[in-house]
mmCIF file of C-alpha atoms in Angstrom:
data_model
loop_
_atom_site.group_PDB
_atom_site.id
_atom_site.type_symbol
_atom_site.label_atom_id
_atom_site.label_comp_id
_atom_site.label_asym_id
_atom_site.label_seq_id
_atom_site.Cartn_x
_atom_site.Cartn_y
_atom_site.Cartn_z
ATOM 1 C CA MET X 1 117.854 57.897 95.294
ATOM 2 C CA ARG X 2 120.235 55.094 95.104
ATOM 3 C CA PRO X 3 120.939 53.679 98.458
ATOM 4 C CA VAL X 4 124.530 55.328 99.655
ATOM 5 C CA ALA X 5 127.948 53.877 100.048
ATOM 6 C CA PRO X 6 128.943 53.528 103.758
ATOM 7 C CA GLU X 7 131.236 56.607 105.457
ATOM 8 C CA PRO X 8 134.964 55.110 106.010
ATOM 9 C CA ASP X 9 133.987 54.478 109.535
ATOM 10 C CA GLY X 10 131.101 51.561 108.419
ATOM 11 C CA SER X 11 127.917 54.039 109.068
ATOM 12 C CA ARG X 12 125.435 54.245 106.696
ATOM 13 C CA ASN X 13 123.578 57.930 107.442
ATOM 14 C CA PRO X 14 123.252 59.820 103.904
ATOM 15 C CA ARG X 15 119.901 61.999 105.325
ATOM 16 C CA LYS X 16 120.986 63.059 108.714
ATOM 17 C CA GLY X 17 118.515 66.530 109.015
ATOM 18 C CA ALA X 18 117.160 65.920 105.575
ATOM 19 C CA PHE X 19 113.883 64.778 106.643
ATOM 20 C CA ALA X 20 111.974 66.350 103.697
ATOM 21 C CA ALA X 21 114.400 65.161 100.924
ATOM 22 C CA ALA X 22 111.709 62.539 99.417
ATOM 23 C CA VAL X 23 109.357 65.551 98.103
ATOM 24 C CA SER X 24 112.424 68.166 96.675
ATOM 25 C CA VAL X 25 112.799 66.819 93.231
ATOM 26 C CA PRO X 26 111.032 67.753 89.669
ATOM 27 C CA SER X 27 107.911 66.669 89.210
ATOM 28 C CA ASP X 28 108.793 65.435 85.277
ATOM 29 C CA THR X 29 111.246 62.814 87.123
ATOM 30 C CA PRO X 30 109.732 59.222 87.207
ATOM 31 C CA LEU X 31 108.308 57.903 90.302
ATOM 32 C CA ARG X 32 110.267 54.821 92.125
ATOM 33 C CA PHE X 33 108.276 51.568 92.583
ATOM 34 C CA GLY X 34 109.567 49.142 95.240
ATOM 35 C CA TYR X 35 107.728 45.597 96.129
ATOM 36 C CA GLY X 36 107.280 44.773 99.260
ATOM 37 C CA THR X 37 108.976 41.788 101.336
ATOM 38 C CA ASN X 38 105.923 41.001 103.498
ATOM 39 C CA GLY X 39 104.137 39.621 100.043
ATOM 40 C CA LEU X 40 107.779 37.842 99.373
ATOM 41 C CA ALA X 41 107.593 35.765 102.417
ATOM 42 C CA ASP X 42 108.267 32.442 100.770
ATOM 43 C CA LEU X 43 111.529 33.640 99.887
ATOM 44 C CA ARG X 44 114.778 33.452 101.387
ATOM 45 C CA LEU X 45 115.920 37.607 101.448
ATOM 46 C CA ASP X 46 118.780 37.326 99.063
ATOM 47 C CA ASP X 47 116.194 35.476 96.852
ATOM 48 C CA ALA X 48 113.201 38.280 96.293
ATOM 49 C CA LEU X 49 115.830 40.984 96.353
ATOM 50 C CA ARG X 50 117.182 39.249 93.245
ATOM 51 C CA LEU X 51 114.270 39.001 91.335
ATOM 52 C CA LEU X 52 113.044 42.278 92.691
ATOM 53 C CA ALA X 53 116.245 43.470 90.690
ATOM 54 C CA ASP X 54 116.046 41.551 87.645
ATOM 55 C CA LEU X 55 112.577 42.537 87.202
ATOM 56 C CA GLY X 56 113.796 46.401 87.317
ATOM 57 C CA TYR X 57 112.169 47.472 90.006
ATOM 58 C CA ASP X 58 113.867 51.279 91.818
ATOM 59 C CA GLY X 59 113.864 48.810 95.566
ATOM 60 C CA VAL X 60 112.374 47.553 98.109
ATOM 61 C CA GLY X 61 110.365 47.661 100.969
ATOM 62 C CA LEU X 62 111.707 45.499 103.561
ATOM 63 C CA THR X 63 109.640 44.294 106.586
ATOM 64 C CA LEU X 64 111.963 43.198 109.612
ATOM 65 C CA ASP X 65 110.897 40.110 110.170
ATOM 66 C CA HIS X 66 112.314 36.345 111.717
ATOM 67 C CA MET X 67 112.534 35.380 108.402
ATOM 68 C CA HIS X 68 113.841 38.414 106.782
ATOM 69 C CA LEU X 69 116.429 40.674 108.150
ATOM 70 C CA ASP X 70 115.160 39.301 111.670
ATOM 71 C CA PRO X 71 114.961 42.503 114.335
ATOM 72 C CA LEU X 72 115.934 40.545 117.030
ATOM 73 C CA ALA X 73 118.778 38.658 115.978
ATOM 74 C CA PRO X 74 121.608 38.766 118.240
ATOM 75 C CA ASP X 75 123.885 39.332 115.339
ATOM 76 C CA LEU X 76 121.686 41.830 113.813
ATOM 77 C CA ALA X 77 124.630 44.545 112.818
ATOM 78 C CA ALA X 78 126.802 41.774 110.613
ATOM 79 C CA ARG X 79 123.066 41.093 109.424
ATOM 80 C CA THR X 80 122.099 44.693 108.551
ATOM 81 C CA ARG X 81 125.956 45.544 106.228
ATOM 82 C CA ARG X 82 125.417 41.964 104.477
ATOM 83 C CA VAL X 83 121.804 43.427 103.419
ATOM 84 C CA ALA X 84 123.213 47.030 103.352
ATOM 85 C CA GLN X 85 126.061 45.107 100.643
ATOM 86 C CA ARG X 86 123.653 43.459 98.539
ATOM 87 C CA LEU X 87 121.487 46.417 98.471
ATOM 88 C CA ASP X 88 124.136 47.916 96.506
ATOM 89 C CA ALA X 89 125.504 45.709 94.729
ATOM 90 C CA LEU X 90 122.220 45.322 93.475
ATOM 91 C CA GLY X 91 120.837 49.132 93.103
ATOM 92 C CA LEU X 92 118.338 48.725 95.095
ATOM 93 C CA ASP X 93 116.781 51.683 97.087
ATOM 94 C CA VAL X 94 114.767 50.444 100.680
ATOM 95 C CA THR X 95 112.150 51.396 103.496
ATOM 96 C CA VAL X 96 112.065 49.397 106.339
ATOM 97 C CA GLU X 97 108.177 48.685 107.169
ATOM 98 C CA THR X 98 107.569 47.169 110.676
ATOM 99 C CA GLY X 99 104.610 45.144 110.271
ATOM 100 C CA ALA X 100 105.563 41.894 111.273
ATOM 101 C CA ARG X 101 102.511 39.755 112.523
ATOM 102 C CA TYR X 102 104.356 38.104 114.994
ATOM 103 C CA VAL X 103 107.950 39.490 115.202
ATOM 104 C CA LEU X 104 107.231 40.309 119.092
ATOM 105 C CA ASP X 105 104.388 36.999 120.212
ATOM 106 C CA PRO X 106 103.564 34.580 118.745
ATOM 107 C CA ARG X 107 100.757 34.537 120.013
ATOM 108 C CA ARG X 108 98.684 38.128 119.611
ATOM 109 C CA LYS X 109 99.053 39.291 115.789
ATOM 110 C CA HIS X 110 101.256 42.959 115.537
ATOM 111 C CA GLY X 111 101.125 42.921 119.529
ATOM 112 C CA PRO X 112 102.340 44.072 121.577
ATOM 113 C CA SER X 113 101.490 47.369 120.479
ATOM 114 C CA LEU X 114 102.138 51.453 121.442
ATOM 115 C CA LEU X 115 98.690 50.925 122.592
ATOM 116 C CA ASP X 116 99.107 48.061 125.038
ATOM 117 C CA PRO X 117 97.394 48.329 128.630
ATOM 118 C CA ASP X 118 101.259 46.927 130.200
ATOM 119 C CA ALA X 119 103.787 49.720 129.785
ATOM 120 C CA ASP X 120 106.762 47.091 129.165
ATOM 121 C CA ASP X 121 104.917 45.273 127.043
ATOM 122 C CA ARG X 122 104.554 49.516 125.075
ATOM 123 C CA ALA X 123 108.054 49.526 125.934
ATOM 124 C CA ARG X 124 109.162 46.612 123.949
ATOM 125 C CA ARG X 125 106.884 47.615 120.414
ATOM 126 C CA ALA X 126 108.907 51.368 120.876
ATOM 127 C CA ASP X 127 112.196 49.255 121.500
ATOM 128 C CA LEU X 128 111.353 47.480 117.868
ATOM 129 C CA LEU X 129 111.121 50.713 116.599
ATOM 130 C CA VAL X 130 114.090 51.959 117.459
ATOM 131 C CA ARG X 131 115.622 48.841 116.568
ATOM 132 C CA ALA X 132 114.126 49.380 113.006
ATOM 133 C CA VAL X 133 115.763 53.105 113.070
ATOM 134 C CA ARG X 134 118.903 52.078 113.480
ATOM 135 C CA VAL X 135 119.245 49.273 110.652
ATOM 136 C CA ALA X 136 117.513 52.022 108.661
ATOM 137 C CA ALA X 137 119.845 54.260 109.013
ATOM 138 C CA ASP X 138 122.843 51.812 108.323
ATOM 139 C CA LEU X 139 120.888 50.652 104.763
ATOM 140 C CA GLY X 140 120.662 54.033 103.789
ATOM 141 C CA ALA X 141 116.503 53.724 103.667
ATOM 142 C CA HIS X 142 114.439 57.156 102.981
ATOM 143 C CA ALA X 143 111.804 55.751 106.011
ATOM 144 C CA VAL X 144 111.192 53.966 108.410
ATOM 145 C CA HIS X 145 107.284 52.741 108.537
ATOM 146 C CA CYS X 146 104.913 52.024 111.380
ATOM 147 C CA PHE X 147 101.591 52.500 112.810
ATOM 148 C CA SER X 148 99.479 52.611 115.569
ATOM 149 C CA GLY X 149 97.434 49.549 116.541
ATOM 150 C CA VAL X 150 94.286 48.485 117.371
ATOM 151 C CA VAL X 151 92.938 50.088 120.607
ATOM 152 C CA PRO X 152 92.596 47.589 123.575
ATOM 153 C CA ASP X 153 89.684 46.047 125.046
ATOM 154 C CA GLY X 154 88.560 48.388 127.791
ATOM 155 C CA THR X 155 90.748 51.300 126.792
ATOM 156 C CA ASP X 156 88.981 54.472 126.175
ATOM 157 C CA PRO X 157 90.425 56.588 123.204
ATOM 158 C CA ASP X 158 92.273 59.647 124.558
ATOM 159 C CA THR X 159 94.415 57.025 127.265
ATOM 160 C CA ALA X 160 94.971 55.181 123.541
ATOM 161 C CA TRP X 161 95.893 58.454 121.712
ATOM 162 C CA LYS X 162 98.280 59.467 125.404
ATOM 163 C CA ARG X 163 100.164 56.036 125.151
ATOM 164 C CA LEU X 164 100.520 56.784 121.719
ATOM 165 C CA ALA X 165 102.316 59.842 121.818
ATOM 166 C CA GLU X 166 104.152 58.474 125.283
ATOM 167 C CA ALA X 167 105.888 55.409 123.299
ATOM 168 C CA LEU X 168 106.825 57.517 120.316
ATOM 169 C CA ALA X 169 108.666 59.824 122.184
ATOM 170 C CA PRO X 170 111.942 57.404 122.093
ATOM 171 C CA VAL X 171 111.452 56.437 118.490
ATOM 172 C CA LEU X 172 111.026 60.043 117.147
ATOM 173 C CA GLU X 173 114.216 60.940 119.453
ATOM 174 C CA ALA X 174 116.349 57.845 117.830
ATOM 175 C CA ALA X 175 114.919 59.059 114.335
ATOM 176 C CA SER X 176 116.237 62.572 115.008
ATOM 177 C CA ALA X 177 119.355 61.167 115.727
ATOM 178 C CA ALA X 178 119.923 58.826 112.078
ATOM 179 C CA GLY X 179 118.227 61.257 109.615
ATOM 180 C CA VAL X 180 116.199 59.330 109.262
ATOM 181 C CA PRO X 181 111.983 59.912 109.265
ATOM 182 C CA LEU X 182 109.647 57.801 111.031
ATOM 183 C CA ALA X 183 106.500 57.762 108.859
ATOM 184 C CA VAL X 184 103.327 56.855 110.543
ATOM 185 C CA GLU X 185 100.560 54.946 108.558
ATOM 186 C CA PRO X 186 96.880 55.600 108.854
ATOM 187 C CA GLU X 187 95.877 51.590 109.277
ATOM 188 C CA PRO X 188 92.130 51.113 108.663
ATOM 189 C CA GLY X 189 90.717 50.065 112.181
ATOM 190 C CA HIS X 190 93.513 51.186 113.888
ATOM 191 C CA LEU X 191 93.224 54.383 116.660
ATOM 192 C CA LEU X 192 95.169 56.188 113.990
ATOM 193 C CA ALA X 193 93.282 55.274 110.707
ATOM 194 C CA THR X 194 92.973 57.944 108.743
ATOM 195 C CA LEU X 195 94.279 61.654 107.465
ATOM 196 C CA ALA X 196 92.654 63.602 110.162
ATOM 197 C CA ASP X 197 94.462 60.944 112.792
ATOM 198 C CA PHE X 198 97.503 61.640 111.726
ATOM 199 C CA HIS X 199 97.424 65.416 111.826
ATOM 200 C CA ARG X 200 96.186 65.007 115.413
ATOM 201 C CA LEU X 201 99.091 62.812 116.059
ATOM 202 C CA ARG X 202 101.386 65.367 114.688
ATOM 203 C CA ARG X 203 100.033 68.479 116.415
ATOM 204 C CA ALA X 204 99.731 66.307 119.653
ATOM 205 C CA LEU X 205 103.282 66.307 119.012
ATOM 206 C CA GLY X 206 104.340 69.405 118.530
ATOM 207 C CA ASP X 207 104.901 69.054 114.971
ATOM 208 C CA PRO X 208 108.481 67.099 114.694
ATOM 209 C CA GLU X 209 111.097 67.193 112.139
ATOM 210 C CA PRO X 210 111.099 63.768 111.612
ATOM 211 C CA LEU X 211 106.886 62.994 112.165
ATOM 212 C CA GLY X 212 106.277 61.747 108.433
ATOM 213 C CA LEU X 213 103.007 59.616 107.467
ATOM 214 C CA THR X 214 103.057 56.653 105.045
ATOM 215 C CA LEU X 215 100.202 57.213 102.849
ATOM 216 C CA ASP X 216 98.654 53.661 101.916
ATOM 217 C CA ILE X 217 97.136 54.247 98.376
ATOM 218 C CA GLY X 218 94.284 51.541 98.947
ATOM 219 C CA HIS X 219 93.725 52.414 102.397
ATOM 220 C CA CYS X 220 92.158 55.943 100.347
ATOM 221 C CA GLN X 221 90.143 54.211 98.897
ATOM 222 C CA CYS X 222 88.456 52.294 101.664
ATOM 223 C CA LEU X 223 87.699 54.677 103.684
ATOM 224 C CA GLU X 224 88.811 58.381 103.094
ATOM 225 C CA PRO X 225 86.363 60.619 102.292
ATOM 226 C CA SER X 226 88.714 61.828 99.266
ATOM 227 C CA SER X 227 89.363 60.358 96.293
ATOM 228 C CA PRO X 228 93.056 59.097 96.473
ATOM 229 C CA ALA X 229 94.483 61.494 94.105
ATOM 230 C CA ASP X 230 93.090 63.996 97.006
ATOM 231 C CA CYS X 231 94.662 62.200 99.425
ATOM 232 C CA VAL X 232 97.575 62.244 97.648
ATOM 233 C CA ARG X 233 97.558 66.086 97.381
ATOM 234 C CA ASP X 234 96.488 66.591 100.790
ATOM 235 C CA ALA X 235 99.457 64.414 101.815
ATOM 236 C CA ALA X 236 102.012 66.104 100.323
ATOM 237 C CA PRO X 237 103.710 68.120 102.968
ATOM 238 C CA TRP X 238 104.134 65.143 105.154
ATOM 239 C CA LEU X 239 104.715 62.416 102.411
ATOM 240 C CA ARG X 240 107.686 60.345 103.446
ATOM 241 C CA HIS X 241 106.414 56.317 102.183
ATOM 242 C CA VAL X 242 103.540 55.414 99.868
ATOM 243 C CA GLN X 243 102.034 51.638 99.916
ATOM 244 C CA ILE X 244 100.038 50.897 96.947
ATOM 245 C CA GLU X 245 97.849 48.230 95.318
ATOM 246 C CA ASP X 246 94.055 47.941 94.780
ATOM 247 C CA MET X 247 90.882 48.149 96.803
ATOM 248 C CA ARG X 248 87.155 48.595 97.048
ATOM 249 C CA ARG X 249 85.345 51.191 99.363
ATOM 250 C CA GLY X 250 84.894 50.076 102.344
ATOM 251 C CA VAL X 251 86.548 46.604 102.456
ATOM 252 C CA HIS X 252 89.948 46.351 103.519
ATOM 253 C CA GLU X 253 91.355 43.560 101.186
ATOM 254 C CA HIS X 254 94.759 44.111 100.044
ATOM 255 C CA LEU X 255 94.033 42.922 96.175
ATOM 256 C CA PRO X 256 96.065 42.819 92.589
ATOM 257 C CA PHE X 257 96.310 46.164 90.634
ATOM 258 C CA GLY X 258 92.697 45.421 88.018
ATOM 259 C CA ASP X 259 91.010 43.130 90.860
ATOM 260 C CA GLY X 260 89.639 46.571 93.111
ATOM 261 C CA GLU X 261 87.913 50.370 91.918
ATOM 262 C CA ILE X 262 91.093 52.533 91.928
ATOM 263 C CA ASP X 263 91.764 54.237 88.902
ATOM 264 C CA PHE X 264 95.762 54.550 89.345
ATOM 265 C CA PRO X 265 96.685 57.010 86.569
ATOM 266 C CA PRO X 266 94.947 60.170 88.554
ATOM 267 C CA VAL X 267 96.635 58.797 91.528
ATOM 268 C CA LEU X 268 100.225 58.407 90.210
ATOM 269 C CA ALA X 269 99.849 61.944 88.307
ATOM 270 C CA ALA X 270 98.956 63.817 91.695
ATOM 271 C CA LEU X 271 102.590 61.731 93.365
ATOM 272 C CA ALA X 272 104.288 62.746 90.421
ATOM 273 C CA ALA X 273 103.387 66.298 90.756
ATOM 274 C CA THR X 274 104.325 66.345 94.814
ATOM 275 C CA GLY X 275 107.701 65.566 93.364
ATOM 276 C CA TYR X 276 107.636 62.602 95.743
ATOM 277 C CA GLN X 277 110.788 60.505 95.010
ATOM 278 C CA GLY X 278 110.819 57.536 98.073
ATOM 279 C CA LEU X 279 109.740 54.759 96.950
ATOM 280 C CA THR X 280 106.119 53.418 95.827
ATOM 281 C CA VAL X 281 105.993 49.916 97.204
ATOM 282 C CA VAL X 282 103.281 47.483 96.199
ATOM 283 C CA GLU X 283 101.822 45.647 99.455
ATOM 284 C CA LEU X 284 100.477 42.719 98.723
ATOM 285 C CA PRO X 285 101.129 40.579 102.004
ATOM 286 C CA ARG X 286 98.656 38.145 101.302
ATOM 287 C CA HIS X 287 99.454 37.288 98.083
ATOM 288 C CA SER X 288 103.236 35.591 99.266
ATOM 289 C CA HIS X 289 101.861 32.584 97.876
ATOM 290 C CA ALA X 290 102.671 33.735 94.255
ATOM 291 C CA GLY X 291 104.874 37.003 95.181
ATOM 292 C CA PRO X 292 106.882 36.101 92.006
ATOM 293 C CA ARG X 293 104.135 35.985 89.347
ATOM 294 C CA GLN X 294 102.467 38.865 91.294
ATOM 295 C CA ALA X 295 106.124 41.189 91.392
ATOM 296 C CA GLU X 296 106.710 40.666 87.817
ATOM 297 C CA ARG X 297 102.764 41.445 87.505
ATOM 298 C CA SER X 298 102.677 44.527 89.052
ATOM 299 C CA LEU X 299 105.173 46.941 87.820
ATOM 300 C CA PRO X 300 104.448 46.404 84.235
ATOM 301 C CA PHE X 301 101.078 47.617 85.361
ATOM 302 C CA LEU X 302 102.286 50.815 87.732
ATOM 303 C CA ARG X 303 104.834 51.856 84.555
ATOM 304 C CA HIS X 304 101.593 51.950 82.181
ATOM 305 C CA ALA X 305 99.702 53.718 84.553
ATOM 306 C CA GLU X 306 102.359 56.573 85.126
ATOM 307 C CA GLN X 307 102.672 56.409 80.940
ATOM 308 C CA ALA X 308 98.631 56.938 81.091
ATOM 309 C CA ALA X 309 99.036 59.667 83.787
ATOM 310 C CA ALA X 310 101.998 61.803 81.780
ATOM 311 C CA HIS X 311 99.184 61.940 78.554
ATOM 312 C CA PRO X 312 95.704 61.947 80.065
ATOM 313 C CA PRO X 313 92.796 61.676 77.586
ATOM 314 C CA HIS X 314 89.796 63.873 78.658
ATOM 315 C CA ARG X 315 88.082 62.874 81.615
ATOM 316 C CA PRO X 316 85.054 63.579 83.466
ATOM 317 C CA GLU X 317 85.289 64.837 87.022
ATOM 318 C CA PRO X 318 85.671 61.452 89.160
ATOM 319 C CA ALA X 319 82.396 61.026 90.999
ATOM 320 C CA PRO X 320 82.592 61.666 95.011
ATOM 321 C CA GLN X 321 84.082 58.819 97.670
ATOM 322 C CA GLN X 322 80.976 56.580 98.594
ATOM 323 C CA SER X 323 80.441 57.486 102.252
ATOM 324 C CA ALA X 324 82.541 54.216 103.832
ATOM 325 C CA PRO X 325 81.864 52.049 107.206
ATOM 326 C CA PRO X 326 82.877 53.980 110.177
ATOM 327 C CA HIS X 327 86.808 53.702 110.504
ATOM 328 C CA GLY X 328 87.346 50.725 113.184
ATOM 329 C CA ALA X 329 85.300 48.549 110.744
ATOM 330 C CA PRO X 330 86.838 47.289 108.263
ATOM 331 C CA SER X 331 89.221 45.314 110.014
ATOM 332 C CA ALA X 332 88.204 45.981 113.940
ATOM 333 C CA SER X 333 88.890 42.071 114.199
ATOM 334 C CA PRO X 334 92.297 40.496 114.930
ATOM 335 C CA GLU X 335 91.748 38.439 111.226
ATOM 336 C CA GLY X 336 89.639 40.855 109.682
ATOM 337 C CA SER X 337 93.366 43.292 108.133
ATOM 338 C CA SER X 338 94.437 42.066 105.330
ATOM 339 C CA ARG X 339 98.174 42.406 106.234
#
């Protein structure tokens, strides 16, 4: 899917009511790869988009941040229109991501969150996500990504889950109106850290149609009990966005391909078998200093792994995942996350 041209009234809302469209194509269709702008933070956005188009990427994971389409800018609508035109001209699809570290608070990484003790601060985060949904609709994005946040000190888990469900209500309402899925990401060290946690949220909210899942393949390797390929298969009905990088068991550190432990052909084979055709976005936020080189290296690696998945040699049964630390351990400290 390419970005959709604006309607006569200037709006770009191609997917209203089509929350499952990302998984509705034949399984022999090639996967579609993107690269995250949080790994190209030293580039101007236009330069980053041109780079990815020149390298042959299908799209971009666009993190709304002060340097790349600032979601708090007073001229956001005009800037969004210009980015939409640029994406169309370059033939790039887009997912809107909301993991900017300090976009709301220059002193608190990812703060405030949807779990913040202060109701006004929770509302600020929810408002950012509503803005992201509107931007996504105007860009023709196939999903908006978000995550729960770390449980604040002194907050019991039941209270945190209640805050999360309540804070997401206006965001899901906006997503429903815009026809853009909200894809929640299980994040190591956060309240919602695992696939099981995603299903807890989904059930608590009554399984709303706009609520989908962002699956980070590295996070599966880091702490899920199942293999990354099995995680893909288990997540398929709710899969709306995919992030990908290498990682090691029990260590939340986003690594370039080949530097971790993931066997990628089975993962890509599982993705292809689901028929998923949203973007699979390379997520290397701590490698922005070498972003252009990492972007250049990553796409050939993924295409080679995709070819290997299509013509697999005989493989022994994979060993079961080793146990990981408790799901808060890999990134429990403020600077422990690789985001």
